[in-house]
């Protein structure tokens, strides 16, 4: 598929339910100061609604990753709070955090696949750790792999796949437990333009099905093309928040 | 699906995962098991050597005695009276009377030199016996020999006892209790040091294993695995390390003690060999080693994995 052809298949539509929107992730006066007085985030206020597709842009060190990490509870604010629906994430008991994380699917630049497991096993893994029965795993993993277009490569190992294919495995794994939010931190950072666009299309499709997507990226071309909400960050501060933005730092 | 089933599914999966980690990362497992084996081996070997040393010294101790030789003129009844007197002393364990005839018989049996034997025959033909009757005295503890020797040289026995052979054993006897104590302390100290080293080395090796698998832990966390689920495979793995290492140690111990036995026999008193000891204590050693090994593996895993469970 060429990028040109792909462009036409992208569903470009506005968020029609803007008024009745339900906040799914809310940052309330969030600051994150790392030891050594390094300020990663400074007084962030941000609301992401159910079903939204939010792109976070900014240079390296702008605080994008820190912001995303707080969504999947890998980092906690120094001051301020992050809410999942009405629930403050910092109030979740440590013991219960794994259960909270099942609401969030994560995708990274470096794919984070287990090298010695097949595509099928990598995706199945996310269900296994939850104690899902084998029958359920056997049924759902191929379905998800079909969605990302890897149904014919289930027995391949990550090393036998291209970067784009690996990222699709990682996306399938993030989707397998039907998360409410997909957090994608530079998912296309290591990919060629064609693969990048394939991943973007998948993310858009997932979003179309109702999953909230929070994407951090450097890639100005895709930001301009998808015409979704853009949050621009600079040195730990949100400098712009545009409903249908383009990439302009 | 109820919670119990889920729990069993997870238990089975983590066990499988643990076993998989164990045999999949072959070299890493091999390194860990080797280090553990070596540590367990040193601990067990220290135990065996200390036990053997103890038994050896006990053996020497049992064989130490003082002999009081009587003038040929002393009547047997007098000697038996003295024997009774000595037996009443609490520090004396046993007193054995060896008559001149017995002494001769024993001596003849113990020597094979034809010259000596023919000389003895000459004596016998004349109805003479060159050997003296004696009392062989054993003390309850090595430190008592000196007192017993003093007692035997009291003036009241001066007409009866011609010689006390304590002096030739004096060096050995004097040092015996000292040697025993030093050996025990040394053995225990060495054992403790080796156990400490083993714990540190095993912990570090397991930590390296965990470090190599840190991305796996990260992924587990990201896909919402509970801490227990992340921890269990490693705990099982630690358990497998322990079992494998304990097994290897037992084989290694059997081999070394078996092949060391003939070498050690030359120096050892009596019939103590490391192999006999090993066989004798096999049950104890096996249980202890399996226990230490699995505990060491599991505790190391539990501690090493903690840093990856920041939740």
Tab-separated table of C-alpha atoms in Angstrom, chain A residues 13-205:
chain	number	residue	atom	x	y	z
A	13	UNK	CA	-13.983	12.781	11.140
A	14	UNK	CA	-14.687	15.232	13.878
A	15	UNK	CA	-15.516	14.411	17.419
A	16	UNK	CA	-19.230	14.914	17.170
A	17	UNK	CA	-19.949	14.107	20.799
A	18	UNK	CA	-17.823	16.948	22.095
A	19	UNK	CA	-20.529	18.209	24.426
A	20	UNK	CA	-21.421	14.915	26.095
A	21	UNK	CA	-17.760	13.961	26.407
A	22	UNK	CA	-16.712	11.898	29.418
A	23	UNK	CA	-13.191	12.602	30.693
A	24	UNK	CA	-11.181	9.386	30.847
A	25	UNK	CA	-7.756	10.788	31.747
A	26	UNK	CA	-7.442	14.029	33.658
A	27	UNK	CA	-4.207	15.728	34.708
A	28	UNK	CA	-4.791	18.186	37.520
A	29	UNK	CA	-1.929	20.580	38.330
A	30	UNK	CA	0.580	17.823	37.745
A	31	UNK	CA	4.263	18.498	38.322
A	32	UNK	CA	7.044	15.971	38.254
A	33	UNK	CA	10.370	16.941	39.691
A	34	UNK	CA	13.128	14.357	39.531
A	35	UNK	CA	15.930	14.208	42.072
A	36	UNK	CA	18.411	16.939	41.311
A	37	UNK	CA	15.638	19.493	40.862
A	38	UNK	CA	15.061	18.474	37.255
A	39	UNK	CA	11.545	19.564	36.346
A	40	UNK	CA	10.051	17.114	33.838
A	41	UNK	CA	6.484	18.382	34.094
A	42	UNK	CA	5.337	21.689	35.462
A	43	UNK	CA	1.730	22.311	36.464
A	44	UNK	CA	0.072	20.289	33.719
A	45	UNK	CA	-3.689	20.499	33.289
A	46	UNK	CA	-5.047	18.260	30.585
A	47	UNK	CA	-8.291	16.423	30.005
A	48	UNK	CA	-8.565	13.574	27.563
A	49	UNK	CA	-12.065	12.397	26.774
A	50	UNK	CA	-13.337	8.917	26.056
A	51	UNK	CA	-12.836	8.026	22.412
A	52	UNK	CA	-10.444	10.857	21.702
A	53	UNK	CA	-7.284	10.616	19.621
A	54	UNK	CA	-4.731	12.923	21.190
A	55	UNK	CA	-1.310	13.527	19.744
A	56	UNK	CA	1.345	14.892	22.029
A	57	UNK	CA	4.203	16.580	20.225
A	58	UNK	CA	7.349	18.257	21.420
A	59	UNK	CA	11.086	17.957	21.333
A	60	UNK	CA	13.049	15.359	23.234
A	61	UNK	CA	12.930	16.179	26.918
A	62	UNK	CA	9.714	18.165	26.603
A	63	UNK	CA	8.044	15.772	29.048
A	64	UNK	CA	5.970	13.668	26.627
A	65	UNK	CA	7.134	10.322	27.935
A	66	UNK	CA	6.771	11.361	31.566
A	67	UNK	CA	3.223	12.438	30.827
A	68	UNK	CA	2.433	9.100	29.196
A	69	UNK	CA	4.114	7.101	31.946
A	70	UNK	CA	1.745	8.646	34.442
A	71	UNK	CA	-1.208	7.328	32.491
A	72	UNK	CA	-0.047	3.722	32.850
A	73	UNK	CA	1.089	4.357	36.428
A	74	UNK	CA	4.766	3.832	35.795
A	75	UNK	CA	5.520	7.211	37.316
A	76	UNK	CA	3.629	9.306	39.831
A	77	UNK	CA	3.333	13.111	40.066
A	78	UNK	CA	5.430	14.952	42.619
A	79	UNK	CA	2.465	17.257	43.121
A	80	UNK	CA	-0.998	17.235	41.566
A	81	UNK	CA	-3.074	14.257	40.541
A	82	UNK	CA	-3.886	12.110	37.544
A	83	UNK	CA	-7.384	10.653	37.290
A	84	UNK	CA	-8.700	7.652	35.397
A	85	UNK	CA	-12.365	8.554	35.099
A	86	UNK	CA	-13.003	9.908	38.593
A	87	UNK	CA	-10.426	7.709	40.228
A	88	UNK	CA	-7.096	9.226	41.282
A	89	UNK	CA	-4.356	6.847	40.069
A	90	UNK	CA	-2.064	7.586	43.021
A	91	UNK	CA	-4.787	6.314	45.362
A	92	UNK	CA	-4.736	2.842	43.788
A	93	UNK	CA	-3.057	0.342	46.065
A	94	UNK	CA	0.276	-0.918	44.794
A	95	UNK	CA	-1.091	-4.424	44.858
A	96	UNK	CA	-3.941	-3.424	42.577
A	97	UNK	CA	-1.899	-1.423	40.067
A	98	UNK	CA	-1.459	-4.426	37.749
A	99	UNK	CA	-5.222	-4.648	37.506
A	100	UNK	CA	-5.462	-0.949	36.732
A	101	UNK	CA	-2.826	-1.344	34.007
A	102	UNK	CA	-5.050	-3.792	32.173
A	103	UNK	CA	-7.154	-0.739	31.253
A	104	UNK	CA	-4.197	0.712	29.390
A	105	UNK	CA	-2.465	-0.784	26.371
A	106	UNK	CA	1.076	0.397	25.739
A	107	UNK	CA	3.146	0.591	22.561
A	108	UNK	CA	6.752	1.762	22.426
A	109	UNK	CA	9.389	2.779	19.952
A	110	UNK	CA	11.458	-0.327	20.761
A	111	UNK	CA	8.480	-2.726	20.512
A	112	UNK	CA	9.437	-4.535	23.739
A	113	UNK	CA	8.745	-7.988	22.349
A	114	UNK	CA	10.136	-11.119	23.952
A	115	UNK	CA	12.751	-12.301	21.455
A	116	UNK	CA	12.494	-15.983	22.263
A	117	UNK	CA	8.768	-16.252	21.846
A	118	UNK	CA	6.755	-16.460	18.682
A	119	UNK	CA	4.319	-13.804	17.530
A	120	UNK	CA	1.465	-15.871	18.892
A	121	UNK	CA	3.197	-16.408	22.235
A	122	UNK	CA	4.062	-12.739	22.589
A	123	UNK	CA	0.448	-11.737	22.214
A	124	UNK	CA	-0.856	-14.666	24.255
A	125	UNK	CA	1.478	-13.615	27.040
A	126	UNK	CA	-0.666	-10.638	27.949
A	127	UNK	CA	-3.637	-12.958	28.449
A	128	UNK	CA	-1.616	-15.643	30.199
A	129	UNK	CA	-0.469	-13.367	32.981
A	130	UNK	CA	-4.084	-12.583	33.758
A	131	UNK	CA	-4.906	-16.233	34.163
A	132	UNK	CA	-7.121	-16.453	31.068
A	133	UNK	CA	-8.055	-20.031	30.156
A	134	UNK	CA	-6.223	-21.617	27.236
A	135	UNK	CA	-9.414	-21.890	25.191
A	136	UNK	CA	-9.878	-18.133	25.382
A	137	UNK	CA	-6.258	-17.540	24.370
A	138	UNK	CA	-6.520	-19.921	21.421
A	139	UNK	CA	-9.587	-18.066	20.244
A	140	UNK	CA	-8.675	-14.437	20.784
A	141	UNK	CA	-5.027	-14.235	19.811
A	142	UNK	CA	-5.598	-15.219	16.156
A	143	UNK	CA	-8.475	-12.745	15.961
A	144	UNK	CA	-6.312	-9.863	17.123
A	145	UNK	CA	-3.461	-10.941	14.863
A	146	UNK	CA	-5.860	-10.895	11.957
A	147	UNK	CA	-6.807	-7.317	12.785
A	148	UNK	CA	-3.170	-6.239	12.585
A	149	UNK	CA	-2.658	-8.377	9.483
A	150	UNK	CA	-0.241	-10.941	10.911
A	151	UNK	CA	-2.445	-14.028	10.879
A	152	UNK	CA	0.044	-15.748	8.588
A	153	UNK	CA	3.072	-15.052	10.741
A	154	UNK	CA	1.875	-16.390	14.070
A	155	UNK	CA	4.719	-18.877	14.418
A	156	UNK	CA	7.434	-16.400	13.431
A	157	UNK	CA	9.896	-15.029	15.942
A	158	UNK	CA	10.331	-11.239	16.293
A	159	UNK	CA	13.769	-11.365	14.638
A	160	UNK	CA	12.166	-12.797	11.496
A	161	UNK	CA	9.844	-9.816	11.155
A	162	UNK	CA	10.307	-6.291	9.804
A	163	UNK	CA	10.147	-3.335	12.179
A	164	UNK	CA	6.634	-2.500	11.088
A	165	UNK	CA	5.503	-6.070	11.629
A	166	UNK	CA	7.099	-6.159	15.065
A	167	UNK	CA	5.271	-2.994	16.001
A	168	UNK	CA	2.038	-4.560	14.814
A	169	UNK	CA	2.689	-7.530	17.137
A	170	UNK	CA	3.260	-5.095	19.950
A	171	UNK	CA	0.029	-3.316	19.054
A	172	UNK	CA	-1.835	-6.629	18.999
A	173	UNK	CA	-0.475	-7.399	22.447
A	174	UNK	CA	-1.592	-3.988	23.697
A	175	UNK	CA	-5.074	-4.611	22.316
A	176	UNK	CA	-5.614	-8.180	23.449
A	177	UNK	CA	-7.181	-7.347	26.774
A	178	UNK	CA	-9.414	-4.700	25.250
A	179	UNK	CA	-7.968	-1.673	27.002
A	180	UNK	CA	-9.841	1.578	27.272
A	181	UNK	CA	-6.787	3.593	26.404
A	182	UNK	CA	-3.874	2.927	24.091
A	183	UNK	CA	-0.743	4.818	25.060
A	184	UNK	CA	1.751	4.923	22.202
A	185	UNK	CA	5.134	6.483	22.903
A	186	UNK	CA	6.886	7.181	19.604
A	187	UNK	CA	5.507	3.978	18.076
A	188	UNK	CA	6.812	4.897	14.648
A	189	UNK	CA	10.190	6.236	15.743
A	190	UNK	CA	12.055	3.257	14.290
A	191	UNK	CA	9.924	2.692	11.226
A	192	UNK	CA	10.105	3.586	7.570
A	193	UNK	CA	7.352	5.854	6.155
A	194	UNK	CA	5.233	2.993	4.795
A	195	UNK	CA	5.274	1.057	8.055
A	196	UNK	CA	4.686	4.280	9.935
A	197	UNK	CA	1.581	4.903	7.987
A	198	UNK	CA	0.356	1.345	8.470
A	199	UNK	CA	0.702	1.683	12.217
A	200	UNK	CA	-1.029	5.038	12.161
A	201	UNK	CA	-3.918	3.564	10.214
A	202	UNK	CA	-4.243	0.805	12.783
A	203	UNK	CA	-4.242	3.313	15.621
A	204	UNK	CA	-6.897	5.340	13.835
A	205	UNK	CA	-8.983	2.246	13.254
